[in-house]
Each structure stands twice: as C-alpha cells, then as structure tokens.
Amino acid sequence: MAAAGAAADGESPGQRPRSDIVELLGAAPQGFARAMLPRPFRFPGDHGAHNDFRSEWWYYTGNLATGGGRRFAFQLTFFRFALSPQAPVRASAWASNQVYMAHFAVTDVAGERFHAAERFSRGALELAGVEADPFRVWLGNWQASAAGAFFPQTLRADDGGYAIDLRLDGGKPLILNGDAGLSQKSAEPGNASYYYSIPRIAVSGSLATPDGLWQVDGAAWFDREWSSSALAADQVGWDWFALQLSDGRDLMVYRLRSRDGGTDPHSAGTLVEASGQALGLGAQDFILDELDHWRSPGSGARYPSRWRLRVPGAAIDVEIIPEIPDQELDLAFRYWEGASRVTGTSASAQVSGHGHVELTGYAPGGVVMPR
C-alpha cells in the first residue's frame, strides 16, 4: 500500500480512508522485529527511525500562554508505519515500504476552539522521513528539527489559519519508561514497545489562530515509542495522562482498558521528581476514577471528561479537567487528545498544573493505535 493521494510536497489533500488504516494496523507482525527484552539505548541514533519495527512515533504536546495569560495548547505527532519487513527492490525513486502520517492540533482555551489536521506521505523523495543526527522528522513542511544536538529544536506546522513556530530548549533529562525502556503491554511475549520520554521541555515562540498571532511560552512533553505489536484481544483501548505539576514533579500514567470494563494489569506509568529522578509505577500503584463524561456530537462517542488520579506512595491526589470538552480528533484515527488542567495535592502540599490526556477505543469505527 502506498500513500495514495500524497501531493508532491508531501501533503495529502484529504483524510486517508479508515479502512486503509485498519488494514495497515491489522497486518501480522511476522517478519518484523519485536520488543522482547530490555536493550541498551544509544543516542542520537535512537532518536531516528527503527525501520525493522512495524510502527513508531515522535510525539510532542505542550501547554502555552501569552504574557497576558491567554492560554493555548498544541499537539504535533509524526507516525511511521512499515508496510512490509523488507524494502521494495525496485528502481523507482517512489518505491518505499514506509508510510508517514502526522497529526497537528491547537487548543484555544479562551476561544473554546479546537482545530486538528492530518497529513500522509510515503517515505520517499524527501516527502517525509527521519534523520537522527542532526535530528529531523518531517512530513512536507510540518517538522521538528535541530541544528546539531537534540536541543534546541524547532517545531513548525500550519493548517487552516492555525500555526506553530516554536523553539524547544530542553529541560529535564530523558527517562526510560517500563523496564529500562521496555514497556510491556500484555502477557504475550513481544507485545511491548521501547518507550522513552522527555517529560518537561521549555518552549517559546509564536502560535497563530484565525484571530491573530501570539508570542507564547510554556512547557512541552516529548514521547517516543516503537513496536511491532497491537493491543491484546481482551484490550479495547487506553487512557493516557501526561501531567506537569507546579512543584516540579511530572507524572505519566496509562490505563489499558479490558473488554470487561476493568483495568488491565499491564497498565503502568512513571513519576519524575523535580530533580529528574524517575520511579516506575505499576497498575497497583495508582488509582484512576472517572468523575464526569462528555458525548461527542460528531462521532457519538462517550468519553470520560474529568478524573481523580491518586498515587498513594507519592502522596499525589489530583483532579484532571479538560480545558475544553471537545478535543476529539476525527481523523484516520478517531480519538480524544486534549489539554487539561490539574489541581490537588502532591507530597501533601497544594499544587496546580497542566497536561495532556489521550483517550482511545471509545469512538464507533475508531482505530486503536498500539501504545
């Protein structure tokens, strides 16, 4: 399968049919590398593509504000999918077994507006791709790039009057999630990913909406995963939270949901102290309660829309509230991903904070991307 409809600059004129995405994600993992055991991570190489695995992503989210306090948020994610374990043996410069997809979204909190867009391209002719050193991932003119080392980086994307031009200056150290970077998603061997994060990154630059252009600053979160697996047969989706607290702590947890409505025991997370020290969390280490719900007028999906999250061992008890209810991306993958605010206690002291929440597997006809 090629990225049909991709224009010469790497942009797709419309959404890719969901049937094609289902076919792509449903491909058997035979012949692809699997995440079986912990491995040494080597940088900058591991910032680049791992083409022997079926899929991976480079995931940026951030919460921003103007000097006057007007708040925005963004998501910019690049996905790579391998169509087959081996590259095609053809002379054509168009030939590639790699397909790229990118999602771009902006939340205008004061304006109560959310805008999301996607693009597709094959990984050929410089239309889309990844380079490790110097780092660059791009699809058309949407890109994250660094002149040398991984930071500082520049993020650029635009669609429909919305745009970001942001500088990322680094922050907390890179952390490995799970077992030294091996994130097990079910009991089946190989049903896992390699997963690392940079949980707090200083951001500054400009953000545009149809109403105007603003100078902004704030904090971003960077996630990296690659794998050849999908969710297990008894798993239906996940609820993922990345929170940056005012006391300097950062918290990532994901709840894998079982078909019976329960929490899969392979749910997990990572707590990062203000010092950068990381502590892995298992399903038994956090309690997530849904406090409210919201029904999408577009898809009809009923999503959780407010939560209480407790990590008793770290004395964390917070409430998470979406900045605006409707942050559903009705794209080739239909899911909810949005900016949220946080209030509560951490280490028994009052805290506030911001973060992003990702909810998959709720929408009729939606496709669950393996996390």
Tab-separated table of C-alpha atoms in Angstrom:
chain	number	residue	atom	x	y	z
A	1	MET	CA	0.000	0.000	0.000
A	2	ALA	CA	1.336	3.442	-0.888
A	3	ALA	CA	0.352	6.818	0.463
A	4	ALA	CA	-2.200	7.319	-2.262
A	5	GLY	CA	-3.150	10.895	-2.933
A	6	ALA	CA	0.016	12.433	-1.497
A	7	ALA	CA	0.878	15.617	-3.332
A	8	ALA	CA	4.400	16.401	-4.439
A	9	ASP	CA	5.100	18.445	-1.326
A	10	GLY	CA	4.104	15.569	0.961
A	11	GLU	CA	0.659	16.907	1.805
A	12	SER	CA	-2.421	14.750	1.434
A	13	PRO	CA	-5.470	16.526	0.044
A	14	GLY	CA	-7.810	14.783	2.495
A	15	GLN	CA	-8.178	12.172	5.155
A	16	ARG	CA	-6.980	8.684	4.444
A	17	PRO	CA	-9.855	6.158	4.476
A	18	ARG	CA	-10.225	4.404	7.813
A	19	SER	CA	-10.381	1.051	6.003
A	20	ASP	CA	-6.809	1.582	4.796
A	21	ILE	CA	-5.618	2.364	8.320
A	22	VAL	CA	-7.356	-0.718	9.699
A	23	GLU	CA	-5.650	-2.811	7.020
A	24	LEU	CA	-2.279	-1.278	7.852
A	25	LEU	CA	-2.522	-1.762	11.627
A	26	GLY	CA	-4.049	-5.194	11.260
A	27	ALA	CA	-1.073	-6.542	9.325
A	28	ALA	CA	0.550	-9.520	11.000
A	29	PRO	CA	3.808	-8.766	12.843
A	30	GLN	CA	5.644	-11.736	11.286
A	31	GLY	CA	8.976	-10.700	9.874
A	32	PHE	CA	9.211	-7.503	11.923
A	33	ALA	CA	11.481	-7.059	14.924
A	34	ARG	CA	9.749	-7.424	18.306
A	35	ALA	CA	10.340	-5.723	21.637
A	36	MET	CA	11.218	-8.837	23.644
A	37	LEU	CA	13.844	-7.776	26.188
A	38	PRO	CA	15.369	-4.584	27.577
A	39	ARG	CA	18.038	-3.183	25.276
A	40	PRO	CA	20.718	-0.518	25.536
A	41	PHE	CA	19.562	2.837	24.197
A	42	ARG	CA	22.084	4.728	22.093
A	43	PHE	CA	21.687	8.385	21.216
A	44	PRO	CA	21.433	10.177	18.927
A	45	GLY	CA	20.748	7.025	16.888
A	46	ASP	CA	17.614	6.035	18.792
A	47	HIS	CA	16.031	9.417	18.080
A	48	GLY	CA	15.890	8.219	14.464
A	49	ALA	CA	13.778	5.587	12.711
A	50	HIS	CA	13.732	1.870	13.569
A	51	ASN	CA	12.550	0.564	10.221
A	52	ASP	CA	12.746	-3.088	11.276
A	53	PHE	CA	9.785	-2.442	13.619
A	54	ARG	CA	6.284	-2.044	12.233
A	55	SER	CA	5.421	1.325	13.769
A	56	GLU	CA	6.758	4.185	15.838
A	57	TRP	CA	6.068	7.788	16.678
A	58	TRP	CA	7.592	11.112	17.715
A	59	TYR	CA	5.049	12.829	19.906
A	60	TYR	CA	5.034	16.447	21.120
A	61	THR	CA	2.399	18.118	23.276
A	62	GLY	CA	2.579	21.397	25.131
A	63	ASN	CA	0.670	23.965	27.148
A	64	LEU	CA	1.423	27.604	26.336
A	65	ALA	CA	0.430	31.094	27.453
A	66	THR	CA	0.905	34.671	26.296
A	67	GLY	CA	2.401	37.331	28.534
A	68	GLY	CA	-1.148	38.453	29.255
A	69	GLY	CA	-2.212	34.980	30.347
A	70	ARG	CA	-4.169	33.782	27.304
A	71	ARG	CA	-3.715	30.010	27.157
A	72	PHE	CA	-3.233	27.641	24.250
A	73	ALA	CA	-2.066	24.071	23.746
A	74	PHE	CA	-0.710	22.058	20.839
A	75	GLN	CA	-0.038	18.543	19.625
A	76	LEU	CA	2.364	17.626	16.822
A	77	THR	CA	2.912	13.912	16.248
A	78	PHE	CA	4.742	12.066	13.480
A	79	PHE	CA	3.974	8.382	12.881
A	80	ARG	CA	5.926	5.887	10.782
A	81	PHE	CA	4.375	2.629	9.539
A	82	ALA	CA	6.193	-0.157	7.696
A	83	LEU	CA	4.093	-1.846	5.032
A	84	SER	CA	6.384	-4.882	4.926
A	85	PRO	CA	9.524	-6.048	6.739
A	86	GLN	CA	11.722	-5.552	3.664
A	87	ALA	CA	12.161	-2.506	1.465
A	88	PRO	CA	10.919	-2.988	-2.114
A	89	VAL	CA	13.504	-3.989	-4.701
A	90	ARG	CA	12.528	-1.534	-7.422
A	91	ALA	CA	14.449	1.142	-9.278
A	92	SER	CA	11.729	3.766	-8.866
A	93	ALA	CA	12.576	6.660	-6.544
A	94	TRP	CA	8.962	6.471	-5.374
A	95	ALA	CA	9.437	2.943	-4.045
A	96	SER	CA	9.255	2.683	-0.261
A	97	ASN	CA	7.824	0.339	2.333
A	98	GLN	CA	7.485	3.230	4.815
A	99	VAL	CA	4.396	5.418	5.194
A	100	TYR	CA	4.324	8.522	7.376
A	101	MET	CA	1.347	10.203	9.000
A	102	ALA	CA	1.331	13.417	11.046
A	103	HIS	CA	-1.270	14.962	13.337
A	104	PHE	CA	-1.349	18.653	14.253
A	105	ALA	CA	-3.797	20.188	16.729
A	106	VAL	CA	-4.245	23.506	18.520
A	107	THR	CA	-6.477	24.220	21.519
A	108	ASP	CA	-7.539	27.846	22.012
A	109	VAL	CA	-8.680	27.794	25.636
A	110	ALA	CA	-10.171	31.308	25.818
A	111	GLY	CA	-11.801	30.946	22.412
A	112	GLU	CA	-13.068	27.449	23.296
A	113	ARG	CA	-11.930	26.180	19.921
A	114	PHE	CA	-10.055	23.080	18.839
A	115	HIS	CA	-8.531	22.504	15.407
A	116	ALA	CA	-6.951	19.255	14.192
A	117	ALA	CA	-5.475	18.154	10.870
A	118	GLU	CA	-3.547	15.225	9.431
A	119	ARG	CA	-1.221	14.513	6.536
A	120	PHE	CA	0.120	11.367	4.878
A	121	SER	CA	3.097	10.625	2.673
A	122	ARG	CA	5.310	7.782	1.614
A	123	GLY	CA	8.848	7.845	2.984
A	124	ALA	CA	10.477	8.618	-0.363
A	125	LEU	CA	11.721	11.560	-2.417
A	126	GLU	CA	12.236	13.627	0.764
A	127	LEU	CA	8.453	13.909	1.155
A	128	ALA	CA	8.678	12.568	4.704
A	129	GLY	CA	11.268	10.907	6.867
A	130	VAL	CA	13.514	10.945	9.903
A	131	GLU	CA	17.191	11.740	10.417
A	132	ALA	CA	18.948	11.083	13.716
A	133	ASP	CA	21.999	13.373	13.571
A	134	PRO	CA	21.272	16.198	13.229
A	135	PHE	CA	17.769	15.318	14.344
A	136	ARG	CA	14.901	15.944	11.970
A	137	VAL	CA	11.464	14.387	11.471
A	138	TRP	CA	9.170	15.848	8.835
A	139	LEU	CA	6.179	15.400	6.592
A	140	GLY	CA	6.001	18.132	3.997
A	141	ASN	CA	6.591	21.430	5.785
A	142	TRP	CA	5.495	20.069	9.167
A	143	GLN	CA	8.682	19.302	11.029
A	144	ALA	CA	10.688	19.027	14.213
A	145	SER	CA	14.361	19.745	13.658
A	146	ALA	CA	17.622	20.521	15.445
A	147	ALA	CA	20.752	22.110	14.011
A	148	GLY	CA	23.033	19.719	15.867
A	149	ALA	CA	22.349	18.012	19.162
A	150	PHE	CA	18.760	17.115	20.048
A	151	PHE	CA	18.179	20.565	21.599
A	152	PRO	CA	17.404	23.282	20.802
A	153	GLN	CA	14.681	22.133	18.424
A	154	THR	CA	12.270	23.964	16.170
A	155	LEU	CA	8.678	22.784	15.694
A	156	ARG	CA	6.702	24.088	12.728
A	157	ALA	CA	3.254	23.188	11.426
A	158	ASP	CA	0.280	25.015	9.944
A	159	ASP	CA	-3.236	24.288	8.741
A	160	GLY	CA	-6.390	26.324	8.191
A	161	GLY	CA	-5.148	29.527	9.790
A	162	TYR	CA	-3.586	27.728	12.768
A	163	ALA	CA	0.200	27.507	13.039
A	164	ILE	CA	3.063	26.991	15.459
A	165	ASP	CA	6.663	28.144	15.192
A	166	LEU	CA	8.225	27.061	18.474
A	167	ARG	CA	11.680	26.656	19.975
A	168	LEU	CA	12.287	23.803	22.419
A	169	ASP	CA	15.256	24.406	24.691
A	170	GLY	CA	15.471	21.202	26.678
A	171	GLY	CA	14.810	20.699	30.348
A	172	LYS	CA	14.575	17.525	32.363
A	173	PRO	CA	16.717	14.512	31.453
A	174	LEU	CA	15.432	11.793	29.148
A	175	ILE	CA	13.788	8.946	31.071
A	176	LEU	CA	13.197	5.296	30.141
A	177	ASN	CA	9.691	4.020	30.865
A	178	GLY	CA	8.841	0.498	31.965
A	179	ASP	CA	11.693	-1.977	32.476
A	180	ALA	CA	14.702	0.088	31.378
A	181	GLY	CA	12.704	1.269	28.362
A	182	LEU	CA	10.784	-1.965	27.645
A	183	SER	CA	7.079	-1.222	28.090
A	184	GLN	CA	5.129	-4.492	28.299
A	185	LYS	CA	1.506	-4.138	27.150
A	186	SER	CA	0.176	-7.671	27.765
A	187	ALA	CA	1.332	-11.105	28.891
A	188	GLU	CA	2.189	-12.182	25.346
A	189	PRO	CA	5.958	-12.075	24.704
A	190	GLY	CA	6.785	-9.325	22.239
A	191	ASN	CA	3.544	-7.441	22.849
A	192	ALA	CA	5.581	-4.488	24.063
A	193	SER	CA	7.276	-1.312	22.917
A	194	TYR	CA	10.512	0.530	23.518
A	195	TYR	CA	9.469	3.748	25.204
A	196	TYR	CA	11.274	6.852	26.422
A	197	SER	CA	10.175	10.378	27.285
A	198	ILE	CA	11.464	13.855	27.983
A	199	PRO	CA	8.787	14.987	30.426
A	200	ARG	CA	9.364	18.742	30.708
A	201	ILE	CA	10.833	20.946	27.969
A	202	ALA	CA	10.980	24.751	27.925
A	203	VAL	CA	9.098	26.210	24.944
A	204	SER	CA	8.892	29.689	23.431
A	205	GLY	CA	7.837	31.099	20.088
A	206	SER	CA	4.681	32.007	18.227
A	207	LEU	CA	1.249	30.479	17.756
A	208	ALA	CA	-1.351	31.633	15.251
A	209	THR	CA	-5.101	31.164	15.055
A	210	PRO	CA	-7.540	32.802	12.621
A	211	ASP	CA	-7.863	35.566	15.264
A	212	GLY	CA	-4.203	36.581	15.240
A	213	LEU	CA	-0.607	35.803	16.118
A	214	TRP	CA	0.648	35.461	19.697
A	215	GLN	CA	4.037	35.199	21.340
A	216	VAL	CA	3.875	32.332	23.806
A	217	ASP	CA	5.950	30.275	26.188
A	218	GLY	CA	5.321	27.239	28.334
A	219	ALA	CA	6.276	23.589	28.663
A	220	ALA	CA	6.171	20.595	26.322
A	221	TRP	CA	6.310	16.813	26.704
A	222	PHE	CA	8.098	14.506	24.234
A	223	ASP	CA	7.271	10.804	23.890
A	224	ARG	CA	8.976	8.166	21.722
A	225	GLU	CA	7.810	4.610	21.142
A	226	TRP	CA	8.406	1.891	18.597
A	227	SER	CA	6.983	-1.614	18.400
A	228	SER	CA	5.500	-4.286	16.145
A	229	SER	CA	2.554	-5.196	18.351
A	230	ALA	CA	-1.065	-4.198	18.785
A	231	LEU	CA	-3.379	-4.405	21.754
A	232	ALA	CA	-4.230	-7.870	23.035
A	233	ALA	CA	-7.577	-9.451	22.119
A	234	ASP	CA	-9.086	-8.595	25.507
A	235	GLN	CA	-7.934	-4.948	25.450
A	236	VAL	CA	-10.097	-2.216	23.902
A	237	GLY	CA	-8.080	0.981	24.341
A	238	TRP	CA	-6.253	3.162	26.814
A	239	ASP	CA	-6.476	6.348	28.857
A	240	TRP	CA	-3.074	8.115	28.914
A	241	PHE	CA	-2.120	11.094	31.088
A	242	ALA	CA	0.993	13.288	30.986
A	243	LEU	CA	0.928	15.866	33.787
A	244	GLN	CA	3.358	18.638	34.734
A	245	LEU	CA	2.822	19.825	38.316
A	246	SER	CA	3.698	23.188	39.832
A	247	ASP	CA	6.024	21.571	42.407
A	248	GLY	CA	8.289	20.351	39.588
A	249	ARG	CA	7.029	16.770	39.545
A	250	ASP	CA	5.885	15.177	36.286
A	251	LEU	CA	3.587	12.184	36.099
A	252	MET	CA	2.725	9.833	33.241
A	253	VAL	CA	0.234	7.005	33.682
A	254	TYR	CA	-1.732	4.918	31.224
A	255	ARG	CA	-4.690	2.702	31.962
A	256	LEU	CA	-5.146	-0.145	29.484
A	257	ARG	CA	-8.859	-0.962	29.412
A	258	SER	CA	-10.143	-4.539	29.289
A	259	ARG	CA	-13.260	-5.589	27.402
A	260	ASP	CA	-14.999	-6.302	30.704
A	261	GLY	CA	-14.544	-2.664	31.731
A	262	GLY	CA	-11.689	-3.341	34.108
A	263	THR	CA	-8.096	-2.166	34.229
A	264	ASP	CA	-5.536	-4.421	32.580
A	265	PRO	CA	-2.718	-5.396	34.984
A	266	HIS	CA	-0.133	-4.162	32.452
A	267	SER	CA	-1.251	-0.566	32.962
A	268	ALA	CA	1.724	1.459	34.159
A	269	GLY	CA	3.362	4.850	34.484
A	270	THR	CA	6.380	6.882	35.561
A	271	LEU	CA	6.755	9.558	38.242
A	272	VAL	CA	9.581	12.028	37.624
A	273	GLU	CA	10.725	14.095	40.589
A	274	ALA	CA	11.758	17.739	40.236
A	275	SER	CA	15.370	16.511	40.354
A	276	GLY	CA	14.789	14.334	37.272
A	277	GLN	CA	14.851	11.054	39.213
A	278	ALA	CA	12.307	8.632	37.714
A	279	LEU	CA	10.235	5.994	39.513
A	280	GLY	CA	8.339	3.333	37.590
A	281	LEU	CA	4.702	2.703	38.533
A	282	GLY	CA	2.672	-0.459	38.107
A	283	ALA	CA	-1.098	-0.802	37.874
A	284	GLN	CA	-1.218	-1.333	41.633
A	285	ASP	CA	0.494	1.998	42.321
A	286	PHE	CA	-2.203	4.384	41.075
A	287	ILE	CA	-5.983	4.749	41.296
A	288	LEU	CA	-7.911	6.432	38.491
A	289	ASP	CA	-11.580	7.357	38.951
A	290	GLU	CA	-13.838	8.832	36.262
A	291	LEU	CA	-15.876	11.766	37.598
A	292	ASP	CA	-17.726	13.004	34.514
A	293	HIS	CA	-18.339	12.206	30.836
A	294	TRP	CA	-18.842	14.048	27.551
A	295	ARG	CA	-20.572	12.811	24.399
A	296	SER	CA	-19.136	13.865	21.057
A	297	PRO	CA	-21.713	15.471	18.769
A	298	GLY	CA	-19.632	14.300	15.815
A	299	SER	CA	-18.912	10.634	16.495
A	300	GLY	CA	-21.429	9.923	19.247
A	301	ALA	CA	-18.623	8.547	21.419
A	302	ARG	CA	-18.966	8.913	25.186
A	303	TYR	CA	-15.603	9.897	26.674
A	304	PRO	CA	-14.558	10.354	30.287
A	305	SER	CA	-14.057	14.090	30.826
A	306	ARG	CA	-12.885	14.531	34.416
A	307	TRP	CA	-10.802	12.291	36.642
A	308	ARG	CA	-9.357	11.845	40.097
A	309	LEU	CA	-5.861	10.351	39.996
A	310	ARG	CA	-4.138	9.118	43.136
A	311	VAL	CA	-0.622	7.783	43.616
A	312	PRO	CA	-0.644	6.922	47.330
A	313	GLY	CA	3.049	6.040	47.526
A	314	ALA	CA	3.965	9.532	46.293
A	315	ALA	CA	1.219	11.369	48.218
A	316	ILE	CA	-0.351	12.583	44.950
A	317	ASP	CA	-4.109	13.210	44.800
A	318	VAL	CA	-5.189	15.382	41.877
A	319	GLU	CA	-8.214	16.192	39.770
A	320	ILE	CA	-7.779	16.464	35.995
A	321	ILE	CA	-10.202	18.603	33.977
A	322	PRO	CA	-10.140	19.149	30.188
A	323	GLU	CA	-9.559	22.773	29.209
A	324	ILE	CA	-12.484	22.453	26.788
A	325	PRO	CA	-14.711	19.377	26.339
A	326	ASP	CA	-14.444	18.922	22.574
A	327	GLN	CA	-10.859	17.975	21.724
A	328	GLU	CA	-11.750	14.921	19.628
A	329	LEU	CA	-9.598	14.299	16.558
A	330	ASP	CA	-11.937	12.923	13.898
A	331	LEU	CA	-9.128	11.783	11.623
A	332	ALA	CA	-7.998	8.419	10.257
A	333	PHE	CA	-7.605	7.501	13.923
A	334	ARG	CA	-10.616	8.848	15.793
A	335	TYR	CA	-9.574	9.605	19.356
A	336	TRP	CA	-9.713	12.296	22.035
A	337	GLU	CA	-6.480	14.091	22.850
A	338	GLY	CA	-6.517	17.354	24.688
A	339	ALA	CA	-5.099	19.921	27.026
A	340	SER	CA	-6.138	19.596	30.654
A	341	ARG	CA	-5.577	21.435	33.910
A	342	VAL	CA	-4.692	19.871	37.243
A	343	THR	CA	-5.475	20.775	40.857
A	344	GLY	CA	-4.907	18.888	44.094
A	345	THR	CA	-2.049	17.842	46.337
A	346	SER	CA	1.441	16.453	45.798
A	347	ALA	CA	3.663	15.424	48.705
A	348	SER	CA	0.770	16.689	50.866
A	349	ALA	CA	1.105	20.267	49.525
A	350	GLN	CA	-1.309	22.126	47.247
A	351	VAL	CA	-0.358	22.004	43.558
A	352	SER	CA	-1.722	23.045	40.211
A	353	GLY	CA	-0.572	22.010	36.786
A	354	HIS	CA	-1.243	21.315	33.144
A	355	GLY	CA	-1.030	18.289	30.926
A	356	HIS	CA	-2.477	16.274	28.087
A	357	VAL	CA	-4.868	13.334	28.115
A	358	GLU	CA	-5.283	10.766	25.330
A	359	LEU	CA	-8.351	8.505	25.108
A	360	THR	CA	-8.613	5.741	22.502
A	361	GLY	CA	-11.078	2.972	21.738
A	362	TYR	CA	-14.224	4.918	22.679
A	363	ALA	CA	-15.451	6.094	19.270
A	364	PRO	CA	-17.555	3.913	16.956
A	365	GLY	CA	-15.386	2.983	13.992
A	366	GLY	CA	-12.322	4.407	15.664
A	367	VAL	CA	-8.983	2.671	15.264
A	368	VAL	CA	-6.795	1.848	18.236
A	369	MET	CA	-3.150	2.630	17.630
A	370	PRO	CA	-0.838	0.423	19.746
A	371	ARG	CA	0.749	2.458	22.529
